Coordinates of C-alpha atoms in Angstrom, one line a residue:
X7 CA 107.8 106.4 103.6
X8 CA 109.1 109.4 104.7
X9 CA 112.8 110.4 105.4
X10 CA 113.6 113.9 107.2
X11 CA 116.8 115.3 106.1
X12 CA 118.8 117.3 108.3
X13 CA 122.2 118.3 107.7
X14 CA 124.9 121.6 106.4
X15 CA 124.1 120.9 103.1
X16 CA 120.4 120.0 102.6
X17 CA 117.6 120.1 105.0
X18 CA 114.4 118.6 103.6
X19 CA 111.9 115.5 102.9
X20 CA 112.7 112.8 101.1
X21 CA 109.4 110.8 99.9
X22 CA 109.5 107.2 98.6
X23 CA 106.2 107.4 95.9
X24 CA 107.7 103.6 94.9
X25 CA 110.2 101.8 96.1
X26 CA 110.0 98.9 93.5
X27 CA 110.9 101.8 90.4
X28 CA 113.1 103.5 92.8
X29 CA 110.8 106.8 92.3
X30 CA 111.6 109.3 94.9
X31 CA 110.7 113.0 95.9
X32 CA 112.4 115.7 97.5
X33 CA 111.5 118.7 98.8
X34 CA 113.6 121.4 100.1
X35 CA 112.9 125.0 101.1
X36 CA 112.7 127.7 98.6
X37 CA 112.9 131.7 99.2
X38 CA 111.3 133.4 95.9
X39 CA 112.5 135.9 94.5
X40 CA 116.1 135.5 96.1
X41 CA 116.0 132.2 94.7
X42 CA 114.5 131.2 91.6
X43 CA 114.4 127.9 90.1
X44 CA 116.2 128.6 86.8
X45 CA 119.3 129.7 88.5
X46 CA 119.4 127.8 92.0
X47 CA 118.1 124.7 91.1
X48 CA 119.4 123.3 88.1
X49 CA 119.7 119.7 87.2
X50 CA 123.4 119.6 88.3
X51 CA 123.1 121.5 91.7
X52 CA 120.0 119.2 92.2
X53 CA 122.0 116.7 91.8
X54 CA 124.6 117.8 94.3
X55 CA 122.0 118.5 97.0
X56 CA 120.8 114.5 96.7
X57 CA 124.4 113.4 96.8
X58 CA 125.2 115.3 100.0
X59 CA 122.9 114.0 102.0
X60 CA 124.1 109.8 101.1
X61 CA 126.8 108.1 103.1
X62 CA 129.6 109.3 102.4
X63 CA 131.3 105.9 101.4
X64 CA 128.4 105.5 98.9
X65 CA 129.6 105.3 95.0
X66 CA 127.1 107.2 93.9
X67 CA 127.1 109.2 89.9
X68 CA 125.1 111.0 87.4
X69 CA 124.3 107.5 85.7
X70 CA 122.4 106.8 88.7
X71 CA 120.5 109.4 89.1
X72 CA 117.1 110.5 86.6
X73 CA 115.5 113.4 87.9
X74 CA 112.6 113.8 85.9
X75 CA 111.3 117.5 87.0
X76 CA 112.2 120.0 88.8
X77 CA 109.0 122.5 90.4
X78 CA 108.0 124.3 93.3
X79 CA 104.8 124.2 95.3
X80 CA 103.5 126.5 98.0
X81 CA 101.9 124.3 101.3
X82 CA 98.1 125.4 101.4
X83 CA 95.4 125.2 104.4
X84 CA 92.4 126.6 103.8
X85 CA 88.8 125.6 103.0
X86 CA 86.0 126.7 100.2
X87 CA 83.2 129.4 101.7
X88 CA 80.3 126.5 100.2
X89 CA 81.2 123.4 98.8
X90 CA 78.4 124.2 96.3
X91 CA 76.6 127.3 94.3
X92 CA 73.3 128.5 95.2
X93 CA 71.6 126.6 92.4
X94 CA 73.4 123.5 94.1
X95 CA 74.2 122.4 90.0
X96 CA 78.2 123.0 91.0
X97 CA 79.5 120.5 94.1
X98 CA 83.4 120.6 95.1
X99 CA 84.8 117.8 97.0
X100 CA 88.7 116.7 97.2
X101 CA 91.5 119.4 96.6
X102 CA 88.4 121.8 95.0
X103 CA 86.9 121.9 98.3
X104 CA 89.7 121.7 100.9
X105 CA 93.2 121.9 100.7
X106 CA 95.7 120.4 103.8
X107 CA 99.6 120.8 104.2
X108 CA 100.9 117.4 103.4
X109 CA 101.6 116.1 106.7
X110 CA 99.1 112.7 107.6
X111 CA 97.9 112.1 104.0
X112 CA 95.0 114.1 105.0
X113 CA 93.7 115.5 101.4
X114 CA 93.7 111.9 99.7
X115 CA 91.4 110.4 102.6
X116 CA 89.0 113.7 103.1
X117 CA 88.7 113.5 99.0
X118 CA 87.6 110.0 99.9
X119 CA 85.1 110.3 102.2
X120 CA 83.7 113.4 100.0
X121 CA 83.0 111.5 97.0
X122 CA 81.9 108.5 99.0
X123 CA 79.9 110.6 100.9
X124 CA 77.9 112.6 97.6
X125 CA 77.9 109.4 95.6
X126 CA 74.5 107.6 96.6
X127 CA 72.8 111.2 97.4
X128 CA 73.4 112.4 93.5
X129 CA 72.5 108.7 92.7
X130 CA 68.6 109.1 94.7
X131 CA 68.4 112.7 93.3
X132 CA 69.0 111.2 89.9
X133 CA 66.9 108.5 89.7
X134 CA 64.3 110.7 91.2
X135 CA 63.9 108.4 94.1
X136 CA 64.5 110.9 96.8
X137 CA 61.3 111.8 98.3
X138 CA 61.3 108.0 98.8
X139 CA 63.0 108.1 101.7
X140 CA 61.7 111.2 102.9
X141 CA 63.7 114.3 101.5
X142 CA 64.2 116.5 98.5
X143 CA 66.8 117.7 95.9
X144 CA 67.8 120.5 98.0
X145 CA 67.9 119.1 101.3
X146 CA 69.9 116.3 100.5
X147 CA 72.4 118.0 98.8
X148 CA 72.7 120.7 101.5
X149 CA 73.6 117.7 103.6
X150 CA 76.6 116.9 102.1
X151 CA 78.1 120.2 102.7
X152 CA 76.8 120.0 106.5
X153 CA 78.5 117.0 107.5
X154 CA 81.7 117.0 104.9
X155 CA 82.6 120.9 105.9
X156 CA 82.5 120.1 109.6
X157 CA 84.6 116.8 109.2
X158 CA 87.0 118.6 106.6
X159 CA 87.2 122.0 109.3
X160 CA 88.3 119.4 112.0
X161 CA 91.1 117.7 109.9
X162 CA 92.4 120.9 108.5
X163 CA 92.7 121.6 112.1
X164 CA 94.1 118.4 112.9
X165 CA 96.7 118.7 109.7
X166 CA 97.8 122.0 111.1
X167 CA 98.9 120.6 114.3
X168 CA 100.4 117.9 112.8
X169 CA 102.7 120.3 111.2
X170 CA 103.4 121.9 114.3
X171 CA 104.3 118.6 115.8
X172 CA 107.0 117.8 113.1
X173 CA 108.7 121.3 113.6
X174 CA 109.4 120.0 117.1
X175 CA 112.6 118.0 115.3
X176 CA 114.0 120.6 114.1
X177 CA 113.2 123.0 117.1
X178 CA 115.3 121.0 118.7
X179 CA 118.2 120.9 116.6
X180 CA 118.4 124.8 116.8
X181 CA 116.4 125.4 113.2
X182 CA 114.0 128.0 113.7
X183 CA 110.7 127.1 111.1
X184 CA 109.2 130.6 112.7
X185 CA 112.4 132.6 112.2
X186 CA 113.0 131.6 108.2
X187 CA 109.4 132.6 107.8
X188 CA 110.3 135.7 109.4
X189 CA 113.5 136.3 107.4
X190 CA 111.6 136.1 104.4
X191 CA 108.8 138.5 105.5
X192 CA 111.9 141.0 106.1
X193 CA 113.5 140.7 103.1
X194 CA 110.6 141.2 101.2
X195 CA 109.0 143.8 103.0
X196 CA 108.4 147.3 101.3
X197 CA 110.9 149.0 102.5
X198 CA 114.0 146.6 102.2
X199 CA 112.5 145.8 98.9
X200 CA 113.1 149.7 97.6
X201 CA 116.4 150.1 99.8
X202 CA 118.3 147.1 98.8
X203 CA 118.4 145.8 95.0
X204 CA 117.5 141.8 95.0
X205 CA 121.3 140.7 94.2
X206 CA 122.1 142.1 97.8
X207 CA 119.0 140.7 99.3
X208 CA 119.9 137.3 97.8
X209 CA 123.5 137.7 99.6
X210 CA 122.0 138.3 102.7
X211 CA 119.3 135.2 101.9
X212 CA 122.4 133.1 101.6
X213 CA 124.7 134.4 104.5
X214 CA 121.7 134.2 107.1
X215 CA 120.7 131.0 106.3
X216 CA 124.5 129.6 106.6
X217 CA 124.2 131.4 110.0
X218 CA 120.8 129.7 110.9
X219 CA 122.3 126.1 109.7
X220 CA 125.2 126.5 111.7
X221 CA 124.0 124.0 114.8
X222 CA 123.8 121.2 112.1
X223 CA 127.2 121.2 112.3
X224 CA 127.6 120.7 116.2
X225 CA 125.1 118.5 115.7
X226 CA 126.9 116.2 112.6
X227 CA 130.2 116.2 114.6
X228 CA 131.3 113.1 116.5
X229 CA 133.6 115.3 118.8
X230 CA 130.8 118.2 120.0
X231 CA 129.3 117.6 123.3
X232 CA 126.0 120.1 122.4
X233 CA 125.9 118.3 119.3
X234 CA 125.1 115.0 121.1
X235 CA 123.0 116.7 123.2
X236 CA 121.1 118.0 120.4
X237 CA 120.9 114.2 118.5
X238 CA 120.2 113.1 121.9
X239 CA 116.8 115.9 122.2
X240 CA 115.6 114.8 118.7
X241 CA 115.9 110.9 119.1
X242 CA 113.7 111.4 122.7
X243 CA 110.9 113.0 120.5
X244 CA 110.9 110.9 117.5
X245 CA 111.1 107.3 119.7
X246 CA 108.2 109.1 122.0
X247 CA 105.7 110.0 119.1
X248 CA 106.0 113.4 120.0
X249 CA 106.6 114.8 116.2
X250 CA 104.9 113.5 113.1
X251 CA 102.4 110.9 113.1
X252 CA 101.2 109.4 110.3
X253 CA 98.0 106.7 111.1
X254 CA 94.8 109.1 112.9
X255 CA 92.3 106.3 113.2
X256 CA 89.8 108.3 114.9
X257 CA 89.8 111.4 112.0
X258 CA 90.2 108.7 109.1
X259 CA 87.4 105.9 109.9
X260 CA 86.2 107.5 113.3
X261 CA 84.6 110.5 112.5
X262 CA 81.2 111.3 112.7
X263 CA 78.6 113.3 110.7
X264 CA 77.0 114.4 114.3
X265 CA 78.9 117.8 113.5
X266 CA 78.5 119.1 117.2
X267 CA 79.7 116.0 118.7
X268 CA 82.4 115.3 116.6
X269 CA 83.6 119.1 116.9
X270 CA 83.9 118.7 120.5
X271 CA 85.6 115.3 120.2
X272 CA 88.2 116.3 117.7
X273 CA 88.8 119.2 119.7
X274 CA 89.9 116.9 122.4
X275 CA 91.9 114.5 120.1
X276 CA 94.0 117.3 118.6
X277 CA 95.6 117.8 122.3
X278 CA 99.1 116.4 122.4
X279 CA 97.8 113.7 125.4
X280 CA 95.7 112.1 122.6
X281 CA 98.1 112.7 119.4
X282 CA 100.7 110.3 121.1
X283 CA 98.4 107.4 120.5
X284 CA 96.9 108.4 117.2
X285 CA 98.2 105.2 115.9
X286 CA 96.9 102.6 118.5
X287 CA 93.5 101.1 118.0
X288 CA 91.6 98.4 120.2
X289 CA 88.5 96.6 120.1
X290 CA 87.7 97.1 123.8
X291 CA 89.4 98.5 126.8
X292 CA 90.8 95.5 128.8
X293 CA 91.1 98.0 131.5
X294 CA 90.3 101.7 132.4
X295 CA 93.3 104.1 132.0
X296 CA 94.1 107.6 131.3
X297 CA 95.5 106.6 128.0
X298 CA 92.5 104.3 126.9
X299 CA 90.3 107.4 125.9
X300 CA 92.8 108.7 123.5
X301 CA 93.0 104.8 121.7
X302 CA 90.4 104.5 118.9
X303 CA 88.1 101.7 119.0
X304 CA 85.3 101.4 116.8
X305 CA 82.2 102.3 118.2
X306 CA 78.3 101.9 117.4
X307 CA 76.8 105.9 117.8
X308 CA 74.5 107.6 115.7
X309 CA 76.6 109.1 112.5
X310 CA 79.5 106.6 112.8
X311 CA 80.6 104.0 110.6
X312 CA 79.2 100.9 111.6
X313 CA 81.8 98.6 112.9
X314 CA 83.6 95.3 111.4
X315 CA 82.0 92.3 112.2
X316 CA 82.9 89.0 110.0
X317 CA 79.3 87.4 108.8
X318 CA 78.7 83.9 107.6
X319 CA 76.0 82.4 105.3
X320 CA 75.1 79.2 103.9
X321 CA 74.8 80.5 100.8
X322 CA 78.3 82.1 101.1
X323 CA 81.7 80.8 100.8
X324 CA 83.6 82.0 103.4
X325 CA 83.1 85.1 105.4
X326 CA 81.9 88.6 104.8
X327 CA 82.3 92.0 106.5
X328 CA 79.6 94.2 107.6
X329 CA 81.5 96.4 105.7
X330 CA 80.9 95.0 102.5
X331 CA 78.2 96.6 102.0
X332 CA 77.5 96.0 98.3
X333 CA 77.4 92.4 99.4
X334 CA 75.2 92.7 101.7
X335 CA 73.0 94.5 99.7
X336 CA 73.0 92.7 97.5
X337 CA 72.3 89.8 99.5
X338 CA 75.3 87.5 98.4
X339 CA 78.3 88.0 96.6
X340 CA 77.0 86.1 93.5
X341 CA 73.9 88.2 93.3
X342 CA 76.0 91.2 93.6
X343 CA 78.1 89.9 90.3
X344 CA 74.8 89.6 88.6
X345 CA 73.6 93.2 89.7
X346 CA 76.8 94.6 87.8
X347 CA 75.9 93.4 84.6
X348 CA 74.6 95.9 82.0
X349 CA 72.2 98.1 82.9
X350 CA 71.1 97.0 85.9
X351 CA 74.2 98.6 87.7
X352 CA 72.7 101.7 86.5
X353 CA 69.4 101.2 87.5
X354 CA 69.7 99.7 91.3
X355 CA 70.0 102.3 93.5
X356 CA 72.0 101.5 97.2
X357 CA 69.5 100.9 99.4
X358 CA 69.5 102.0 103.0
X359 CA 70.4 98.6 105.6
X360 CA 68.2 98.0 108.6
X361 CA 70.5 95.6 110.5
X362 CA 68.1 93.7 113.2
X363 CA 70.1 91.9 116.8
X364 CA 68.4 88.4 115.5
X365 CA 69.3 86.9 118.7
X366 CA 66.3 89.5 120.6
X367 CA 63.6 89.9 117.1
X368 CA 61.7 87.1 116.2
X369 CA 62.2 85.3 112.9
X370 CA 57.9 86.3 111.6
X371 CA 59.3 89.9 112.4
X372 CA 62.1 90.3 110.1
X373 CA 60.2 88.5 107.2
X374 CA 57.9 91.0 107.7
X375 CA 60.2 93.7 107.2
X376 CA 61.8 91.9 104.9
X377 CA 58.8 92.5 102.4
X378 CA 57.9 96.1 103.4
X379 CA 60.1 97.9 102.0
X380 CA 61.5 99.3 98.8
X381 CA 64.7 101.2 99.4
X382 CA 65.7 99.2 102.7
X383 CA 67.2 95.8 102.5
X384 CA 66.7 93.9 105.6
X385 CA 69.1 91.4 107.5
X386 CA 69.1 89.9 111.0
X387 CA 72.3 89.2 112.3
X388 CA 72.4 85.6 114.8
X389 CA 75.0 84.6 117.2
X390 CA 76.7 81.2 116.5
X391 CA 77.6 78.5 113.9
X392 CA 75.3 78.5 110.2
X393 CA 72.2 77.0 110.6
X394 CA 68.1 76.7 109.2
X395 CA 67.8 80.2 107.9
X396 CA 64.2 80.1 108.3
X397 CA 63.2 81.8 104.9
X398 CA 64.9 84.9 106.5
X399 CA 67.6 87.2 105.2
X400 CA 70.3 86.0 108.2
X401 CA 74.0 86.6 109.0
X402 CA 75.6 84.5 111.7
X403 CA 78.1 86.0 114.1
X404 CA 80.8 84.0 115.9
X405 CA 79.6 84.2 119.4
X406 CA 83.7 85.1 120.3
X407 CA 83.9 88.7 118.5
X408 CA 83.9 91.2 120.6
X409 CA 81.8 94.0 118.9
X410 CA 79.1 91.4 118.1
X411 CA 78.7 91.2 121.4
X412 CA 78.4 94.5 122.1
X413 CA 76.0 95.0 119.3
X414 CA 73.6 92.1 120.6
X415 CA 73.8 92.7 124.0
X416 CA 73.0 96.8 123.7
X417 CA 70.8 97.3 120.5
X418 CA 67.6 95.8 118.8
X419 CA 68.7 96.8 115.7
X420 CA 70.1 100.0 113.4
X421 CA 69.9 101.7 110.4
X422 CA 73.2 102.3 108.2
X423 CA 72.8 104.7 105.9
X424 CA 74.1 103.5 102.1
X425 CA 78.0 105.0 102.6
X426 CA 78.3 102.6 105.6
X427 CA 77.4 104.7 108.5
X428 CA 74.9 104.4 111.4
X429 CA 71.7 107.1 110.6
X430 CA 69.8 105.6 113.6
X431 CA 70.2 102.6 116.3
X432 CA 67.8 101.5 118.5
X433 CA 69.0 100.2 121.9
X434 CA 67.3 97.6 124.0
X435 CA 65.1 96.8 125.0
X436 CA 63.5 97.4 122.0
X437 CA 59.6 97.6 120.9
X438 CA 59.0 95.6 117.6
X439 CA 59.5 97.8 114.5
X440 CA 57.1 99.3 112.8
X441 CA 57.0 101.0 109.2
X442 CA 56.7 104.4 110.2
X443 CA 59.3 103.9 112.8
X444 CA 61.7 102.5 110.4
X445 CA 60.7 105.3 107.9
X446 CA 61.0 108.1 110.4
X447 CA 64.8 106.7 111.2
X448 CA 65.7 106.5 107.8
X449 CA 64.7 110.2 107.1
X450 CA 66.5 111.4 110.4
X451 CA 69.3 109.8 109.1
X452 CA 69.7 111.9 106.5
X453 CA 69.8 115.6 108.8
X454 CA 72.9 114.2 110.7
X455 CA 74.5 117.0 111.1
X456 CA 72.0 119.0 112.1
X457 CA 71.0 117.3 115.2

């Protein structure tokens, strides 16, 4: 949770890391070298700048207060040149390959989808089982940098005018982001810096940023008619998502290694039209409006994750996700237990999923497929209650979900790659399978981002 502070004594972010051990973090602005940390930020003026910004009425002392360090950070944006060496020995991913100003928790999820994106192509290259599935070392690792440095490029993007969107608050209380930035720049240009010793440049840090302060205290007074109009501007644009949002469904779980699709699509979601519903998600469009192409819903495209749809089995109990993938690879959760014992874990590689609409193929077709291949597990995927299985690898769908539907009625089946998303779908009406066909998708699959 985040709290934005905003009054003549402190402006800054308070971050709750946990709420349960009452551990807190607050950031404030800092001017280097007018300010320095040793002499503008000690435990007891810390201290001070927390209590100023609590209700007044609040019995508040040093006994209840640990502040445990004291730091300063600078906010980054910027990406790595390669996200490996030539050799392709040396792979970044996370902070070493992108860093984002803290504004959507954009570096924890990109760091995310990096490593689970390199995970099961250093796992084939490894085990020496990549020219089963129609690639090599170099190719698959190249890869990874095509589809993660697009998606990363897009976000850092995005993270950017995130930012921009939270200095909208304070715009509107009269607190110029643009013009401390500039103030800075000034006093520690060149010339000011040989003209004027840093004890006067401090002075004038301090006097000019009491000026720049000074409609906080319109806009804290009961009495001040421009101060209610400036609570008044701020409220409108927090209550109408206009600053800081915090859920981007379509950059966290909709994006999509198709690099020249998804560029063109996250251009269009950056726009301020589709940032006010960043946080609204459907599973269909009960009806067509100018806001309903903003909303994210999920969506089965080439280089997408492939949806959630809840699965039964006989052999199961309960449900499953097609997004448990390690289940379904696995075939059932029991046998997926088993496969993490010892050294099997280390052994079994994640196969690829060929996911077949069993309500359109034939039973004899899927066991065929079934036994065909070596890296490809095979389920079919029927609508309606658990029944005779028929010796086949089958799922059943409730005939009610609304994304099984769409699957059944559009698709003959798909291939999801082993981090969960779509490398090629086949929409009806579909020709039986064949090996090479199946083959062929699987290897396309892999040169995403180059399409």
């Amino acid at each position: 949770m985040l709290y934005f502070i905003f009054n003549p004594d402190v402006i800054g972010v308070l971050i709750a890391h946990d709420y349960g051990k009452g551990e807190f973090v607050l950031q404030v602005p800092f001017f280097p070298p007018q300010e320095n940390i040793e002499l503008d930020f000690t435990r007891q003026k810390c201290f001070h700048k927390i209590k100023s910004f609590l209700p007044s009425d609040m019995n508040f002392s040093h006994g209840d207060l640990s502040i445990h360090s004291i730091g300063q950070w600078q906010m980054a944006a910027r990406i790595a040149e390669n996200f490996h060496d030539k050799s392709r020995r040396v792979i970044l991913m996370g902070d070493a390959a992108h860093q984002f100003p803290p504004a959507g928790g954009f570096g924890m999820n990109t760091g995310i989808q990096d490593a689970h994106n390199l995970a099961w192509k250093l796992g084939y290259i490894m085990q020496g089982a990549v020219e089963k599935i129609g690639s090599n070392r170099q190719e698959l690792l190249e890869s990874y940098q095509q589809e993660r440095m697009c998606v990363a490029d897009m976000t850092l993007k995005l993270s950017m005018r995130n930012v921009e969107r939270t200095m909208r608050v304070p715009s509107a209380l009269q607190l110029s982001h643009e013009s401390a930035r500039n103030l800075t720049h000034f006093l520690n240009s060149p010339t000011i810096n040989q003209l004027l010793p840093n004890s006067m440049r401090r002075g004038m840090l301090k006097n000019l940023m009491t000026i720049g302060t000074l409609p906080l205290h319109l806009a804290s007074s009961k009495n001040s008619l421009v101060g209610q109009m400036l609570q008044s501007r701020a409220r409108e644009i927090v209550e109408s998502r206009q600053s800081l949002a915090m859920l981007f469904y379509h950059f966290d779980i909709g994006y999509s290694y198709e690099t020249e699709h998804w560029k063109e699509r996250a251009r269009a979601l950056m726009k301020d039209t589709a940032l006010d519903y960043s946080s609204y998600y459907a599973l269909a469009y009960t009806q067509k409006s100018s806001k309903s192409q903003h909303i994210y819903r999920p969506l089965f495209k080439i280089g997408m994750r492939f949806p959630h749809i809840w699965l039964s089995k006989r052999s199961l109990n309960g449900e499953i996700s097609t997004l448990s993938s390690l289940a379904l690879y696995w075939k059932s959760i029991d046998r997926a237990r088993t496969k993490f014992v010892g050294e099997d874990l280390e052994k079994k590689l994640v196969p690829f999923l060929l996911i077949l609409n069993g309500d359109i193929v034939h039973s004899h077709i899927t066991k065929s497929l079934q036994s065909s291949f070596e890296n490809v597990d095979v389920i079919s995927i029927k609508s309606g209650e658990v029944e005779d299985e028929s010796g086949c690898e089958t799922y059943f769908a409730k005939e009610s979900d609304i994304l099984w539907n769409e699957f059944r009625r559009s698709f003959y089946a798909t291939i999801v790659r082993p981090d969960g998303h779509i490398g090629h779908i086949w929409p009806l009406p579909g020709k039986p399978l064949t090996l090479a066909a199946v083959n062929m998708a699987i290897s396309s699959s892999l040169r995403l981002a180059v399409k």
